[in-house]
CSV table of N, CA and C in Angstrom, one decimal:
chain,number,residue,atom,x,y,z
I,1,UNK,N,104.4,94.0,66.7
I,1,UNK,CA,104.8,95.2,66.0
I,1,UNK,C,103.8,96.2,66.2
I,2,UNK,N,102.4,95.7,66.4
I,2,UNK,CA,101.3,96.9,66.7
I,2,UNK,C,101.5,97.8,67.8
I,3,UNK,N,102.4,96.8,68.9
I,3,UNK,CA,102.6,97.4,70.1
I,3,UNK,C,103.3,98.5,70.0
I,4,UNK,N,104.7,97.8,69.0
I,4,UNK,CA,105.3,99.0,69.3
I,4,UNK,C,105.1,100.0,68.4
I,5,UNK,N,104.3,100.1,67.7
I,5,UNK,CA,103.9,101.5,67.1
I,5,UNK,C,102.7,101.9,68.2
I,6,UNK,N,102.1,101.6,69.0
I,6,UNK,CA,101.2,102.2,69.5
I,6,UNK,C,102.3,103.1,70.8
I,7,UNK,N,103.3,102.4,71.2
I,7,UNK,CA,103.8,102.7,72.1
I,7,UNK,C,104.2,104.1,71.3
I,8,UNK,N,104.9,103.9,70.2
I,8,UNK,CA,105.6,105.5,69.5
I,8,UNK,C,104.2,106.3,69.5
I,9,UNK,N,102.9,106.1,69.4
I,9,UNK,CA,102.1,107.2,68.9
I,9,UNK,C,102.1,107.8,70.5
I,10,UNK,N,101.9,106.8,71.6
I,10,UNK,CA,101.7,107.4,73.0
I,10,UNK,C,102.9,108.4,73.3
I,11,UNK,N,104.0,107.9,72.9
I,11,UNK,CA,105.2,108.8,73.7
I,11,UNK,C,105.2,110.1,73.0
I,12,UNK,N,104.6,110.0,71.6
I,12,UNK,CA,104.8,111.3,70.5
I,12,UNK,C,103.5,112.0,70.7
I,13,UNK,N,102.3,111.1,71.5
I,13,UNK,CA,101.5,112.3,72.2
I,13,UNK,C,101.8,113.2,73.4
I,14,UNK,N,102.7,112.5,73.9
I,14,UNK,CA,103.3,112.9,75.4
I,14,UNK,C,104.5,114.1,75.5
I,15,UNK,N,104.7,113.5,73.7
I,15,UNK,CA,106.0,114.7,73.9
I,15,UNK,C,105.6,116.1,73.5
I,16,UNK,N,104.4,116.1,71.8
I,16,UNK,CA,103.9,117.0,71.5
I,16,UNK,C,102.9,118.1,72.8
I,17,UNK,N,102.4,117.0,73.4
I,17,UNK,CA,101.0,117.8,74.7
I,17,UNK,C,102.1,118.6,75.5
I,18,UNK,N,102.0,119.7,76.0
I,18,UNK,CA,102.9,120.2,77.0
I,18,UNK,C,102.0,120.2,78.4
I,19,UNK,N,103.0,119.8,79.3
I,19,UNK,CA,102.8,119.5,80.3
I,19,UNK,C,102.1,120.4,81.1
I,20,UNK,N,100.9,120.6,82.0
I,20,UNK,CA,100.7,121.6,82.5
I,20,UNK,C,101.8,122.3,83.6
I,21,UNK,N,101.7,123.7,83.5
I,21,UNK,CA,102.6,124.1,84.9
I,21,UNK,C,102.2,123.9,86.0
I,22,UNK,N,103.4,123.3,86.5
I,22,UNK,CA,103.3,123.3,88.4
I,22,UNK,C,103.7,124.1,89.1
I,23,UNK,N,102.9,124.7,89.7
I,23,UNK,CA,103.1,125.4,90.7
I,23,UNK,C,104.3,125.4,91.2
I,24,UNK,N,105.4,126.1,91.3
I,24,UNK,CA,106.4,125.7,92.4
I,24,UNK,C,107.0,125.7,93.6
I,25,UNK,N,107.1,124.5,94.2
I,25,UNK,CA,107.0,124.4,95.8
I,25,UNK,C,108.2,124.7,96.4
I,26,UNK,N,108.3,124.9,97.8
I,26,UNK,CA,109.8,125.1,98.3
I,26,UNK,C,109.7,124.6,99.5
I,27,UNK,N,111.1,124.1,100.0
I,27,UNK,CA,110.8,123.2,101.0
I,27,UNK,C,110.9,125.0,102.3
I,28,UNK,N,111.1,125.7,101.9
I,28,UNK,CA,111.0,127.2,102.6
I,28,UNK,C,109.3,127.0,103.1
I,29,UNK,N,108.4,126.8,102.0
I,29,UNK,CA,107.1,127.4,102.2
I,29,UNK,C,106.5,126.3,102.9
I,30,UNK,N,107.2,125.0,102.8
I,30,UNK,CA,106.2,124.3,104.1
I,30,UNK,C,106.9,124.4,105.3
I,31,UNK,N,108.0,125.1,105.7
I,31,UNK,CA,109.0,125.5,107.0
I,31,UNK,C,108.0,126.4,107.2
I,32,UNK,N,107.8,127.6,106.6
I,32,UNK,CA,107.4,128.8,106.6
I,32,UNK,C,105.3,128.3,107.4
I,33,UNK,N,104.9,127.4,106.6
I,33,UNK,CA,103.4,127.3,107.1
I,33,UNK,C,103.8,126.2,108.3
I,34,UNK,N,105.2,125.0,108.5
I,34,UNK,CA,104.7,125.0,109.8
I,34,UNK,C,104.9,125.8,110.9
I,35,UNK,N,106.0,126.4,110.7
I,35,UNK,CA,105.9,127.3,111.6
I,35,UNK,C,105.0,128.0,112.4
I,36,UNK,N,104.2,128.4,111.0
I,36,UNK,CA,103.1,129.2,111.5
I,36,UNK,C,102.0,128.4,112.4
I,37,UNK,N,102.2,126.8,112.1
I,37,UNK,CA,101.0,126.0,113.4
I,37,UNK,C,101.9,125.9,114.7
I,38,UNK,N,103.1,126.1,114.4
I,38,UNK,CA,103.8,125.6,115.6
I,38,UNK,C,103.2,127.4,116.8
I,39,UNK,N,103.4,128.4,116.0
I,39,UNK,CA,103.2,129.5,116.5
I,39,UNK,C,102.0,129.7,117.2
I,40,UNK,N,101.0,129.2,116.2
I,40,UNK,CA,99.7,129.6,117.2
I,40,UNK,C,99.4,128.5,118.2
I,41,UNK,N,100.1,127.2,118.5
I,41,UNK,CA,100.5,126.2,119.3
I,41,UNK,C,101.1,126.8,120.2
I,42,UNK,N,102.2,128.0,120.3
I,42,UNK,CA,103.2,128.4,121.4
I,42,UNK,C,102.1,129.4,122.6
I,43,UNK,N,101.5,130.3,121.1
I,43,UNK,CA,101.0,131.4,121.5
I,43,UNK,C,99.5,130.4,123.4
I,44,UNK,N,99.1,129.7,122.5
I,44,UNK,CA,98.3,129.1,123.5
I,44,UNK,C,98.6,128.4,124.7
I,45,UNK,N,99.9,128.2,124.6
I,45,UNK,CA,100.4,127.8,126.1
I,45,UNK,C,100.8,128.4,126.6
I,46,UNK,N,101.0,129.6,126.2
I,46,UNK,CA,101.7,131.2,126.5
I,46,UNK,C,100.7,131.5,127.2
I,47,UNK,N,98.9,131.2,127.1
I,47,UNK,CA,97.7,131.8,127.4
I,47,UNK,C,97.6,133.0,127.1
I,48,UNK,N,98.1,133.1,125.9
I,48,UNK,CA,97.8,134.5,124.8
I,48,UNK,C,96.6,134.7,123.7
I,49,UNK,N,95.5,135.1,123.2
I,49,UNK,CA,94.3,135.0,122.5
I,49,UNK,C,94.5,135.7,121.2
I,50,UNK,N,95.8,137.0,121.4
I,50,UNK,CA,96.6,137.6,120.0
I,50,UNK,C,96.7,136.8,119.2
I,51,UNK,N,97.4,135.4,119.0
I,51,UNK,CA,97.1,134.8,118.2
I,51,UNK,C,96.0,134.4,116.4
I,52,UNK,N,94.8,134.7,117.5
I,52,UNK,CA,93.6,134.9,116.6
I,52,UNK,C,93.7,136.6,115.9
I,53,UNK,N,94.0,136.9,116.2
I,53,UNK,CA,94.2,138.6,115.2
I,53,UNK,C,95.3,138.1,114.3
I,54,UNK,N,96.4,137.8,114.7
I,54,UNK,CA,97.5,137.9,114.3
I,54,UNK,C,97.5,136.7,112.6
I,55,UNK,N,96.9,135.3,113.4
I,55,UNK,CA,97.4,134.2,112.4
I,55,UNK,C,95.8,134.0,111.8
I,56,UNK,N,95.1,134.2,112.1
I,56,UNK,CA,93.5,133.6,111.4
I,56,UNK,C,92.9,135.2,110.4
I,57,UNK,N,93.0,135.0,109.0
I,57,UNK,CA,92.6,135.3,108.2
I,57,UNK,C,90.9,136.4,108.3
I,58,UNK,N,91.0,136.8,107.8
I,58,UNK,CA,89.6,137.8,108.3
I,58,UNK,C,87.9,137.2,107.7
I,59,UNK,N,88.4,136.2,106.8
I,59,UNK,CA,87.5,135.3,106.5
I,59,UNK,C,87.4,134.0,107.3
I,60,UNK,N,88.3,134.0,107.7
I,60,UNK,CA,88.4,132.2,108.5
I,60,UNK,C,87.4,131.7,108.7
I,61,UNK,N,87.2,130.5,108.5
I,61,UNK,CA,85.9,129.6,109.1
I,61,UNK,C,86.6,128.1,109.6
I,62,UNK,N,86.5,128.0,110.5
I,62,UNK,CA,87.3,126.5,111.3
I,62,UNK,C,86.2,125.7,111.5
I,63,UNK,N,86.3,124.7,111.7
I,63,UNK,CA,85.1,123.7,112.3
I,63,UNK,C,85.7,123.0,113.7
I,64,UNK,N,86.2,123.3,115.1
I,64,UNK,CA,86.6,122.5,115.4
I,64,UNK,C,85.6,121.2,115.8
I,65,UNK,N,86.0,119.8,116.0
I,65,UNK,CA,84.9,118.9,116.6
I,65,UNK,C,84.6,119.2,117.8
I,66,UNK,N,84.7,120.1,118.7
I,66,UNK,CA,83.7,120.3,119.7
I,66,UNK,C,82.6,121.4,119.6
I,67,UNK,N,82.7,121.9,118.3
I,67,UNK,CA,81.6,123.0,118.3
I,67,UNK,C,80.6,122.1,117.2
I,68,UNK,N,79.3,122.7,117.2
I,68,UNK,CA,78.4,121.9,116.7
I,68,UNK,C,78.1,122.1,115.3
I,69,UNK,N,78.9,124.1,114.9
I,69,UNK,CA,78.8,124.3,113.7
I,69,UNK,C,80.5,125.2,113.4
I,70,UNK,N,80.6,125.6,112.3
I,70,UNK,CA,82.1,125.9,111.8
I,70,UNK,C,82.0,127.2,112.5
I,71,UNK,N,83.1,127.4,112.9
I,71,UNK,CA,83.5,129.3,113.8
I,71,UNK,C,83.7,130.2,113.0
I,72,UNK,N,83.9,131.2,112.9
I,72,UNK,CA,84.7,132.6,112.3
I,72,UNK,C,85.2,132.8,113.1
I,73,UNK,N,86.2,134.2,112.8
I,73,UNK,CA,87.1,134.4,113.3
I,73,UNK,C,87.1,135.1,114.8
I,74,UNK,N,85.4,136.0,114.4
I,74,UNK,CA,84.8,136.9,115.8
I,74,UNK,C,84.9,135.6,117.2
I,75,UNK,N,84.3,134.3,116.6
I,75,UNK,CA,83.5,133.2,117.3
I,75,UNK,C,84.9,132.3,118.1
I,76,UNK,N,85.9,132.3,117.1
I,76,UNK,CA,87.3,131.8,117.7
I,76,UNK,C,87.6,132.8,118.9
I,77,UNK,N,87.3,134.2,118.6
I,77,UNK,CA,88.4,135.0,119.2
I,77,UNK,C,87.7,134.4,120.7
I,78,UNK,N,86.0,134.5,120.7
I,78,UNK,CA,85.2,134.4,122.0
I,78,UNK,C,85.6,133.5,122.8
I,79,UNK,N,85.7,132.3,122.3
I,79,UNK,CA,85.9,130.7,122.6
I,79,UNK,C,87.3,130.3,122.9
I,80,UNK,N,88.3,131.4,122.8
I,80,UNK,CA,89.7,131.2,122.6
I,80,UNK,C,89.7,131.7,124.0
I,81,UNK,N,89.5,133.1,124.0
I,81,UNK,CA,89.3,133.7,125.4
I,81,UNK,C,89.0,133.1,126.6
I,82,UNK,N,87.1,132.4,126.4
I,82,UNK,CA,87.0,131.7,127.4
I,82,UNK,C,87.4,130.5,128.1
I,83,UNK,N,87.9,129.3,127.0
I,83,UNK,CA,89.0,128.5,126.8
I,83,UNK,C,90.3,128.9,128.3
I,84,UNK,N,90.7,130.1,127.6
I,84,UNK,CA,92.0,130.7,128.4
I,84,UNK,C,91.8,130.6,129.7
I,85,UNK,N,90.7,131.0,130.1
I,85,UNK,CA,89.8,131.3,131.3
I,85,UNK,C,89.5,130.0,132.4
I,86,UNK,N,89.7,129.1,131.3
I,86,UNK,CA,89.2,128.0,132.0
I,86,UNK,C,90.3,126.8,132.4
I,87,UNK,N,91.3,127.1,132.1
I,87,UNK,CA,92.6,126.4,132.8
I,87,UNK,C,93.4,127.0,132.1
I,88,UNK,N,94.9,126.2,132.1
I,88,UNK,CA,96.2,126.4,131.1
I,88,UNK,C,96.1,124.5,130.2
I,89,UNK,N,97.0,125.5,129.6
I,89,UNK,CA,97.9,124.1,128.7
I,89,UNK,C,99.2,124.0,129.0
I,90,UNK,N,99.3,123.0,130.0
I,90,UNK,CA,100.7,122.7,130.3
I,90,UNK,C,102.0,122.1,129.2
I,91,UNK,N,101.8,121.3,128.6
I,91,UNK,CA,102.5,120.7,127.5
I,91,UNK,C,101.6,120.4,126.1
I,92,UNK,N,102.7,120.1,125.4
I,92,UNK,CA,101.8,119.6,123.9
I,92,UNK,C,102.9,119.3,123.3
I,93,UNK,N,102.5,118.1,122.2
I,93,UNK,CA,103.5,117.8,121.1
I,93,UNK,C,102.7,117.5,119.7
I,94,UNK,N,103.5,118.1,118.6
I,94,UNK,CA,103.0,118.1,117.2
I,94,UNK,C,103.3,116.9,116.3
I,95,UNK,N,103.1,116.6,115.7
I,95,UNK,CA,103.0,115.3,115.1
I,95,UNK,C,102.9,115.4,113.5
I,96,UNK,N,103.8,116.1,112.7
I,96,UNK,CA,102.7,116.3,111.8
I,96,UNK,C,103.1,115.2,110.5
I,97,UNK,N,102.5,115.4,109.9
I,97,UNK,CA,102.1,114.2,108.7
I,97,UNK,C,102.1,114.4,107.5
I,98,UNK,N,101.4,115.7,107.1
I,98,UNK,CA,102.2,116.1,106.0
I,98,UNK,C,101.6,117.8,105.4
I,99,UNK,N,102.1,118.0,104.8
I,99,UNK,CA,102.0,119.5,104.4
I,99,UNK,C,102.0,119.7,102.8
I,100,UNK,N,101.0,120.0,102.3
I,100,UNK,CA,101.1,120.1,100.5
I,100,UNK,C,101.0,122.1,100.5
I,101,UNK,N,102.0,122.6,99.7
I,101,UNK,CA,102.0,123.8,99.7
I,101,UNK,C,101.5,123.6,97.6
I,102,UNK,N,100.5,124.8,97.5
I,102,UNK,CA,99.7,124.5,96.6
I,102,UNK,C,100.0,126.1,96.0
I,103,UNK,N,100.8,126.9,95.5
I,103,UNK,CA,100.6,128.1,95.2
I,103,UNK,C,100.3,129.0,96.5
I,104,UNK,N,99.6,129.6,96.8
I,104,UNK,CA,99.7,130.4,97.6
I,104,UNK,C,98.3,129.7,98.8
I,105,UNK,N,98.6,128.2,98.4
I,105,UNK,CA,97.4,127.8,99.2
I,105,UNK,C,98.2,126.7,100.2
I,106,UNK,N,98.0,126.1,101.6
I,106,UNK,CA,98.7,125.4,102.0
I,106,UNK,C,97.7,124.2,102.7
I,107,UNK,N,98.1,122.9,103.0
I,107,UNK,CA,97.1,122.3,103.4
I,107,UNK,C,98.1,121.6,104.2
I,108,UNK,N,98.6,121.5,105.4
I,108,UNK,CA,98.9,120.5,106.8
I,108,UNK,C,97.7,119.7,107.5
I,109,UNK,N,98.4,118.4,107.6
I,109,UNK,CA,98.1,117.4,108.3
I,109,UNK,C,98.3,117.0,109.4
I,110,UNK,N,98.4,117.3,110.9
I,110,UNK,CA,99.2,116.4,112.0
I,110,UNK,C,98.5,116.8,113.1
I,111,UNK,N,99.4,115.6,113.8
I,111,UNK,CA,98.6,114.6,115.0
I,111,UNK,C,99.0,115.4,116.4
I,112,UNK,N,98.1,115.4,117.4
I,112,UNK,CA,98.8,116.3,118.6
I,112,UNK,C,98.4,115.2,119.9
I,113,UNK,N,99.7,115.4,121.0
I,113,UNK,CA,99.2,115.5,122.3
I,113,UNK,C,99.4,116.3,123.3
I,114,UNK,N,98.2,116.6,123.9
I,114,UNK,CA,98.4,117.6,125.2
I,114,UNK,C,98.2,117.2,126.5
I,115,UNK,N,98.6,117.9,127.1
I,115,UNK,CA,98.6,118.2,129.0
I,115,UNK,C,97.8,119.6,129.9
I,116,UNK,N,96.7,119.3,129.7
I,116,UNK,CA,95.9,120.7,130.5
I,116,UNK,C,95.3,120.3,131.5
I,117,UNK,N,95.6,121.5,132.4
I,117,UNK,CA,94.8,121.5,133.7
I,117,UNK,C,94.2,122.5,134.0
I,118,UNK,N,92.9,121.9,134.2
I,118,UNK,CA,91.6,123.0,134.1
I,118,UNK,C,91.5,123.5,135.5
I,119,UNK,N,91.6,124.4,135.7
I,119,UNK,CA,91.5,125.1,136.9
I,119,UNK,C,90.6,124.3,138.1
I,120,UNK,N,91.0,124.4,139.3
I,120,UNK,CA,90.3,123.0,140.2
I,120,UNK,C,90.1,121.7,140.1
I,121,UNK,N,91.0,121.2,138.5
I,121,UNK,CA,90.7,119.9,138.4
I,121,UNK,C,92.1,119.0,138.6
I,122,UNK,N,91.9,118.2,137.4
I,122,UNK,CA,93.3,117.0,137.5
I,122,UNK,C,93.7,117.5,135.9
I,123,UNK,N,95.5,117.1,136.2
I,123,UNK,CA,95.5,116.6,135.0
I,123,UNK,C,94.8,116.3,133.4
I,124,UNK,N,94.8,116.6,132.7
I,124,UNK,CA,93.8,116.3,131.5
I,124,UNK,C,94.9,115.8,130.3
I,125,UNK,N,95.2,114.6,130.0
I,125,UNK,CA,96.4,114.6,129.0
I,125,UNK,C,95.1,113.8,127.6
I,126,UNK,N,95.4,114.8,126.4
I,126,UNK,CA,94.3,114.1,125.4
I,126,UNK,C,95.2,114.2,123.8
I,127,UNK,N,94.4,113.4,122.5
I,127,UNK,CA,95.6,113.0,121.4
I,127,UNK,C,94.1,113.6,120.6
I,128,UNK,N,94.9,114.0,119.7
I,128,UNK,CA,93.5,114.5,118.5
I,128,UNK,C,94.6,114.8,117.1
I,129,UNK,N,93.6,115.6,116.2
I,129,UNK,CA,94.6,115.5,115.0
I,129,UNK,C,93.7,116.7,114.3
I,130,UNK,N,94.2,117.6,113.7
I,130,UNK,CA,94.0,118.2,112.9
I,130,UNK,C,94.2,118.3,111.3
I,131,UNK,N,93.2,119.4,110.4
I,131,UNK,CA,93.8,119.6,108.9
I,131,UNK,C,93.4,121.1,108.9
I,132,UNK,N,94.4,122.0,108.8
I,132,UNK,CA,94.6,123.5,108.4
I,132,UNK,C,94.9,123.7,107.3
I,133,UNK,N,94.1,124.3,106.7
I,133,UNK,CA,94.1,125.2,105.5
I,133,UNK,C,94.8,126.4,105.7
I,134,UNK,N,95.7,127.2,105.0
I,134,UNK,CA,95.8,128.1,105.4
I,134,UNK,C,96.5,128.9,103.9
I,135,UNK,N,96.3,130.1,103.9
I,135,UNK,CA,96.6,130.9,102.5
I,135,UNK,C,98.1,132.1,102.8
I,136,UNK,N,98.8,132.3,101.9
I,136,UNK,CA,100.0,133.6,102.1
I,136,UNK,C,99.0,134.6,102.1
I,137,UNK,N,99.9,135.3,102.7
I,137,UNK,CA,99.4,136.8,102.6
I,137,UNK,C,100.5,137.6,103.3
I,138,UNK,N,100.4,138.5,102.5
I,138,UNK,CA,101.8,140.0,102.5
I,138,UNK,C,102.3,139.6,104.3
I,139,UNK,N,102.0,139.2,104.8
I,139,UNK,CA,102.4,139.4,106.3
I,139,UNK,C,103.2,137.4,106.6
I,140,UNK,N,102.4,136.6,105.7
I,140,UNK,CA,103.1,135.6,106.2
I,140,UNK,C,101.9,134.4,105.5
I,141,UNK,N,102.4,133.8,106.2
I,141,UNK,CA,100.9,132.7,106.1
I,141,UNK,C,100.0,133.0,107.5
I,142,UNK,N,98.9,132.7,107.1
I,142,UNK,CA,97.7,132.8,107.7
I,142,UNK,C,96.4,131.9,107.4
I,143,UNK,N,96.0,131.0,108.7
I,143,UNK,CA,94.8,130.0,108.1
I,143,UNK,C,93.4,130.5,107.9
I,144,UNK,N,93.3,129.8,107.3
I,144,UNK,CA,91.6,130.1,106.6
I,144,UNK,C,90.4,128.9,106.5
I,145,UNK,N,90.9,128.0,107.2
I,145,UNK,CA,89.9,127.3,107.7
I,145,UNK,C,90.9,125.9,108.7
I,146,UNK,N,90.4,125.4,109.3
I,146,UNK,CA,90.7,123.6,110.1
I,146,UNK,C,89.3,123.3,110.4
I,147,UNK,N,90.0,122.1,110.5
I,147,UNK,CA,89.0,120.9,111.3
I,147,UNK,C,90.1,119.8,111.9
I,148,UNK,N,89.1,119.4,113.1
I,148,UNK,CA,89.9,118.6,113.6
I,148,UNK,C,89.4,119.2,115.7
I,149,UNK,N,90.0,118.5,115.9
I,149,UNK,CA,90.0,117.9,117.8
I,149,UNK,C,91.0,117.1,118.2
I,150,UNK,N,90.0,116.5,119.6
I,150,UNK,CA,90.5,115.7,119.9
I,150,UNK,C,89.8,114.3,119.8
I,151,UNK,N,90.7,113.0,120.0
I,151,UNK,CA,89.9,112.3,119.3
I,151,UNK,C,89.3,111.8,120.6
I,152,UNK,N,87.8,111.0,120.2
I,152,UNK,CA,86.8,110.7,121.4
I,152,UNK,C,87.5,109.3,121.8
């Protein structure tokens, strides 16, 4: 009998406490943020560097694993450039894993493989994985930080 009056005091705590508000999600706003990885994905096999104006925030700070410290947005644009310069990206596929849209905050998950050929070399096919952060803003979504590569 203690049980079940303990059980009525829990449910009559549970009914009285109001629930905090949740945020509300839309399966729109994780279409809407992947898109936006699929985009700066296209833009790079396109060997376009607009991208970085267009989708990286004016605060951005990324860490990819081949730099030794996090980039900004100046430091992407450089590295994106010279990147471009140094072969193409012939293929790629996205993998992704999951996407939590958080209010006007978004956090994607997923897995990539590519196909680059660096100018005078071979083939380069490699698998890595990423996590982008990325926030709305009046124009769309736009990221505001990642980390991630390829994996060693």
């Amino acid at each position: 009998m203690r049980h079940y009056y303990r059980l009525l005091t829990v449910l009559a705590i549970l009914i009285i406490i109001p629930a905090a508000p949740v945020p509300a999600q839309s399966n729109n706003d994780e279409a809407a943020v992947w898109a936006t990885v699929e985009q700066q994905w296209r833009a790079v096999k396109r060997g376009e560097s607009k991208w970085v104006e267009d989708l990286l925030s004016a605060d951005f700070v990324g860490w990819p694993k081949d730099s030794p410290a996090p980039r900004n947005k100046t430091s992407m644009r450089v590295w994106t450039e010279f990147s471009l310069r140094q072969g193409e990206l012939l293929e790629y596929e996205l993998y992704p894993q999951s996407i939590v849209v958080h209010g006007n905050m978004a956090v994607v998950h997923y897995l990539y493989t590519t196909a680059n050929k660096p100018k005078g070399g071979d083939l380069v096919t490699r698998n890595g994985r990423y996590t982008d952060i990325l926030v709305r803003a009046d124009s769309g979504w736009k990221f505001v930080a990642w980390h991630g590569g390829d994996d060693d």
